[in-house]
mmCIF file of C-alpha atoms in Angstrom:
data_model
loop_
_atom_site.group_PDB
_atom_site.id
_atom_site.type_symbol
_atom_site.label_atom_id
_atom_site.label_comp_id
_atom_site.label_asym_id
_atom_site.label_seq_id
_atom_site.Cartn_x
_atom_site.Cartn_y
_atom_site.Cartn_z
ATOM 1 C CA UNK H 9 9.142 44.386 -44.631
ATOM 2 C CA UNK H 10 9.039 40.885 -43.098
ATOM 3 C CA UNK H 11 12.772 41.174 -42.445
ATOM 4 C CA UNK H 12 12.088 44.459 -40.651
ATOM 5 C CA UNK H 13 9.422 42.775 -38.544
ATOM 6 C CA UNK H 14 11.789 39.968 -37.636
ATOM 7 C CA UNK H 15 14.553 42.364 -36.641
ATOM 8 C CA UNK H 16 12.190 44.521 -34.584
ATOM 9 C CA UNK H 17 10.761 41.464 -32.906
ATOM 10 C CA UNK H 18 14.125 40.248 -31.726
ATOM 11 C CA UNK H 19 14.632 43.244 -29.481
ATOM 12 C CA UNK H 20 11.029 43.483 -28.408
ATOM 13 C CA UNK H 21 9.941 40.041 -27.402
ATOM 14 C CA UNK H 22 12.369 37.242 -27.127
ATOM 15 C CA UNK H 23 15.832 36.152 -26.342
ATOM 16 C CA UNK H 24 15.638 33.555 -29.116
ATOM 17 C CA UNK H 25 13.209 34.113 -31.977
ATOM 18 C CA UNK H 26 12.906 31.284 -34.467
ATOM 19 C CA UNK H 27 11.075 32.406 -37.626
ATOM 20 C CA UNK H 28 8.904 29.586 -38.980
ATOM 21 C CA UNK H 29 7.082 31.392 -41.795
ATOM 22 C CA UNK H 30 6.755 34.870 -43.333
ATOM 23 C CA UNK H 31 4.065 36.345 -45.558
ATOM 24 C CA UNK H 32 2.460 39.643 -46.529
ATOM 25 C CA UNK H 33 -1.308 40.117 -46.249
ATOM 26 C CA UNK H 34 -2.769 43.343 -47.693
ATOM 27 C CA UNK H 35 0.053 45.562 -46.474
ATOM 28 C CA UNK H 36 0.676 43.684 -43.202
ATOM 29 C CA UNK H 37 3.972 41.813 -42.774
ATOM 30 C CA UNK H 38 3.173 38.626 -40.889
ATOM 31 C CA UNK H 39 5.594 36.200 -39.277
ATOM 32 C CA UNK H 40 5.002 32.940 -37.504
ATOM 33 C CA UNK H 41 7.623 32.454 -34.830
ATOM 34 C CA UNK H 42 8.583 30.396 -31.842
ATOM 35 C CA UNK H 43 10.261 31.941 -28.833
ATOM 36 C CA UNK H 44 11.695 30.494 -25.664
ATOM 37 C CA UNK H 45 9.535 32.763 -23.533
ATOM 38 C CA UNK H 46 6.251 32.955 -25.431
ATOM 39 C CA UNK H 47 6.078 29.722 -27.395
ATOM 40 C CA UNK H 48 4.290 29.747 -30.746
ATOM 41 C CA UNK H 49 3.257 33.249 -31.787
ATOM 42 C CA UNK H 50 2.234 35.368 -34.732
ATOM 43 C CA UNK H 51 3.163 38.982 -35.307
ATOM 44 C CA UNK H 52 1.646 41.286 -37.911
ATOM 45 C CA UNK H 53 3.147 44.708 -38.594
ATOM 46 C CA UNK H 54 1.501 47.570 -40.479
ATOM 47 C CA UNK H 55 3.463 50.706 -41.332
ATOM 48 C CA UNK H 56 1.992 53.097 -43.904
ATOM 49 C CA UNK H 57 4.580 55.865 -43.722
ATOM 50 C CA UNK H 58 7.878 56.475 -45.483
ATOM 51 C CA UNK H 59 10.864 55.290 -43.513
ATOM 52 C CA UNK H 60 9.309 52.074 -42.242
ATOM 53 C CA UNK H 61 12.750 50.507 -42.311
ATOM 54 C CA UNK H 62 13.855 53.057 -39.731
ATOM 55 C CA UNK H 63 12.407 52.340 -36.309
ATOM 56 C CA UNK H 64 13.134 55.917 -35.276
ATOM 57 C CA UNK H 65 11.129 57.487 -38.116
ATOM 58 C CA UNK H 66 8.070 55.297 -38.293
ATOM 59 C CA UNK H 67 4.731 54.802 -36.670
ATOM 60 C CA UNK H 68 3.569 51.235 -36.756
ATOM 61 C CA UNK H 69 0.779 49.029 -35.531
ATOM 62 C CA UNK H 70 1.801 45.556 -34.401
ATOM 63 C CA UNK H 71 -0.587 42.740 -33.567
ATOM 64 C CA UNK H 72 1.094 40.121 -31.424
ATOM 65 C CA UNK H 73 -0.689 36.860 -30.787
ATOM 66 C CA UNK H 74 0.509 34.103 -28.501
ATOM 67 C CA UNK H 75 -0.820 30.563 -28.642
ATOM 68 C CA UNK H 76 -0.044 30.183 -24.924
ATOM 69 C CA UNK H 77 -2.298 33.133 -24.091
ATOM 70 C CA UNK H 78 -4.827 32.699 -26.951
ATOM 71 C CA UNK H 79 -4.848 36.478 -27.124
ATOM 72 C CA UNK H 80 -3.920 39.273 -29.499
ATOM 73 C CA UNK H 81 -2.231 42.392 -28.152
ATOM 74 C CA UNK H 82 -2.366 45.491 -30.379
ATOM 75 C CA UNK H 83 0.862 47.479 -29.890
ATOM 76 C CA UNK H 84 1.972 50.850 -31.224
ATOM 77 C CA UNK H 85 5.464 51.780 -32.360
ATOM 78 C CA UNK H 86 6.380 55.463 -32.248
ATOM 79 C CA UNK H 87 10.150 55.292 -32.582
ATOM 80 C CA UNK H 88 12.991 54.466 -30.265
ATOM 81 C CA UNK H 89 14.294 55.800 -26.966
ATOM 82 C CA UNK H 90 10.902 56.704 -25.574
ATOM 83 C CA UNK H 91 11.115 57.143 -21.804
ATOM 84 C CA UNK H 92 9.507 54.700 -19.408
ATOM 85 C CA UNK H 93 5.826 55.540 -18.840
ATOM 86 C CA UNK H 94 5.653 57.474 -22.131
ATOM 87 C CA UNK H 95 1.894 57.868 -22.710
ATOM 88 C CA UNK H 96 -0.153 57.855 -25.886
ATOM 89 C CA UNK H 97 -3.797 57.521 -26.769
ATOM 90 C CA UNK H 98 -5.192 55.342 -29.536
ATOM 91 C CA UNK H 99 -8.580 56.230 -30.961
ATOM 92 C CA UNK H 100 -10.582 54.083 -33.303
ATOM 93 C CA UNK H 101 -14.149 54.880 -34.202
ATOM 94 C CA UNK H 102 -15.373 56.818 -31.197
ATOM 95 C CA UNK H 103 -13.424 54.829 -28.634
ATOM 96 C CA UNK H 104 -10.258 55.958 -26.851
ATOM 97 C CA UNK H 105 -7.654 53.689 -25.277
ATOM 98 C CA UNK H 106 -4.662 54.617 -23.120
ATOM 99 C CA UNK H 107 -1.243 53.275 -24.135
ATOM 100 C CA UNK H 108 2.057 53.339 -22.288
ATOM 101 C CA UNK H 109 5.694 52.385 -22.849
ATOM 102 C CA UNK H 110 6.271 50.361 -19.698
ATOM 103 C CA UNK H 111 9.935 49.361 -20.083
ATOM 104 C CA UNK H 112 13.252 51.151 -19.714
ATOM 105 C CA UNK H 113 14.048 53.549 -22.596
ATOM 106 C CA UNK H 114 14.786 51.728 -25.816
ATOM 107 C CA UNK H 115 13.179 50.362 -28.965
ATOM 108 C CA UNK H 116 10.016 49.156 -27.261
ATOM 109 C CA UNK H 117 6.417 49.369 -28.370
ATOM 110 C CA UNK H 118 3.639 50.969 -26.416
ATOM 111 C CA UNK H 119 1.104 48.581 -24.911
ATOM 112 C CA UNK H 120 -2.489 49.133 -23.858
ATOM 113 C CA UNK H 121 -2.360 50.492 -20.311
ATOM 114 C CA UNK H 122 -4.989 47.934 -19.266
ATOM 115 C CA UNK H 123 -4.496 44.349 -20.439
ATOM 116 C CA UNK H 124 -8.271 43.970 -20.414
ATOM 117 C CA UNK H 125 -8.392 46.462 -23.317
ATOM 118 C CA UNK H 126 -6.621 44.116 -25.779
ATOM 119 C CA UNK H 127 -9.781 42.424 -27.057
ATOM 120 C CA UNK H 128 -11.810 45.654 -26.815
ATOM 121 C CA UNK H 129 -9.324 47.421 -29.087
ATOM 122 C CA UNK H 130 -9.385 44.633 -31.681
ATOM 123 C CA UNK H 131 -13.216 44.615 -31.606
ATOM 124 C CA UNK H 132 -13.292 48.417 -31.973
ATOM 125 C CA UNK H 133 -10.978 48.160 -34.993
ATOM 126 C CA UNK H 134 -13.195 45.544 -36.642
ATOM 127 C CA UNK H 135 -16.310 47.576 -35.839
ATOM 128 C CA UNK H 136 -14.767 50.693 -37.401
ATOM 129 C CA UNK H 137 -13.902 48.694 -40.530
ATOM 130 C CA UNK H 138 -17.451 47.354 -40.780
ATOM 131 C CA UNK H 139 -18.726 50.958 -40.914
ATOM 132 C CA UNK H 140 -15.934 52.335 -43.105
ATOM 133 C CA UNK H 141 -13.627 50.177 -45.244
ATOM 134 C CA UNK H 142 -11.052 53.016 -45.143
ATOM 135 C CA UNK H 143 -10.980 53.145 -41.320
ATOM 136 C CA UNK H 144 -7.792 54.185 -39.549
ATOM 137 C CA UNK H 145 -6.517 54.325 -36.000
ATOM 138 C CA UNK H 146 -5.255 57.642 -34.656
ATOM 139 C CA UNK H 147 -2.416 57.692 -32.155
ATOM 140 C CA UNK H 148 -1.920 60.912 -30.209
ATOM 141 C CA UNK H 149 1.056 61.672 -27.982
ATOM 142 C CA UNK H 150 3.474 64.490 -27.247
ATOM 143 C CA UNK H 151 5.058 63.582 -30.607
ATOM 144 C CA UNK H 152 1.862 64.651 -32.387
ATOM 145 C CA UNK H 153 -0.963 62.741 -34.021
ATOM 146 C CA UNK H 154 -0.371 59.913 -36.444
ATOM 147 C CA UNK H 155 -2.712 57.558 -38.222
ATOM 148 C CA UNK H 156 -2.470 54.143 -39.751
ATOM 149 C CA UNK H 157 -4.840 52.197 -41.977
ATOM 150 C CA UNK H 158 -6.708 49.135 -40.793
ATOM 151 C CA UNK H 159 -7.024 47.780 -44.332
ATOM 152 C CA UNK H 160 -6.477 44.008 -44.328
ATOM 153 C CA UNK H 161 -7.073 43.568 -40.583
ATOM 154 C CA UNK H 162 -9.896 40.990 -40.977
ATOM 155 C CA UNK H 163 -7.676 38.882 -43.241
ATOM 156 C CA UNK H 164 -4.777 39.057 -40.767
ATOM 157 C CA UNK H 165 -7.032 38.004 -37.886
ATOM 158 C CA UNK H 166 -8.433 35.148 -39.995
ATOM 159 C CA UNK H 167 -4.851 34.064 -40.704
ATOM 160 C CA UNK H 168 -4.054 34.109 -36.970
ATOM 161 C CA UNK H 169 -7.159 32.017 -36.283
ATOM 162 C CA UNK H 170 -6.509 29.518 -39.077
ATOM 163 C CA UNK H 171 -2.783 29.014 -38.595
ATOM 164 C CA UNK H 172 -2.225 29.574 -34.887
ATOM 165 C CA UNK H 173 -5.721 29.118 -33.425
ATOM 166 C CA UNK H 174 -5.587 32.557 -31.844
ATOM 167 C CA UNK H 175 -8.858 34.414 -31.789
#
């Protein structure tokens, strides 16, 4: 799965991705990388469905943290060739967040529509886990509704904080 994360990351984030370290934490594939554009970063991918090795067939949750930004952006993968401005909605607990694919069609992830939602989404995920250890996020779009487990999220965030000082 770490190899999948590395290959997906190449097209998504950087012209030159240098993998420094790879590990798996409770179902999350985590890589430490350095890119020309974003500097030192961590990426954690969670995919709970069959076909995770196929970008077209999978739904995934990716946490991307950049040391330059000291921020974590929760992204959603719904397959490839989604049109620009393709909308989706992520719900966690009782909170809803708008997502959008803001690049030309291709293998891109959906981002929160408002950058200011990044930290709110991560807090909502942690809050949902504190109430229910089996918490999931639901992603709704014209492709249907999909869900993915948040199991292991606190450990991934602790890893980001400890190894990359991103919190």
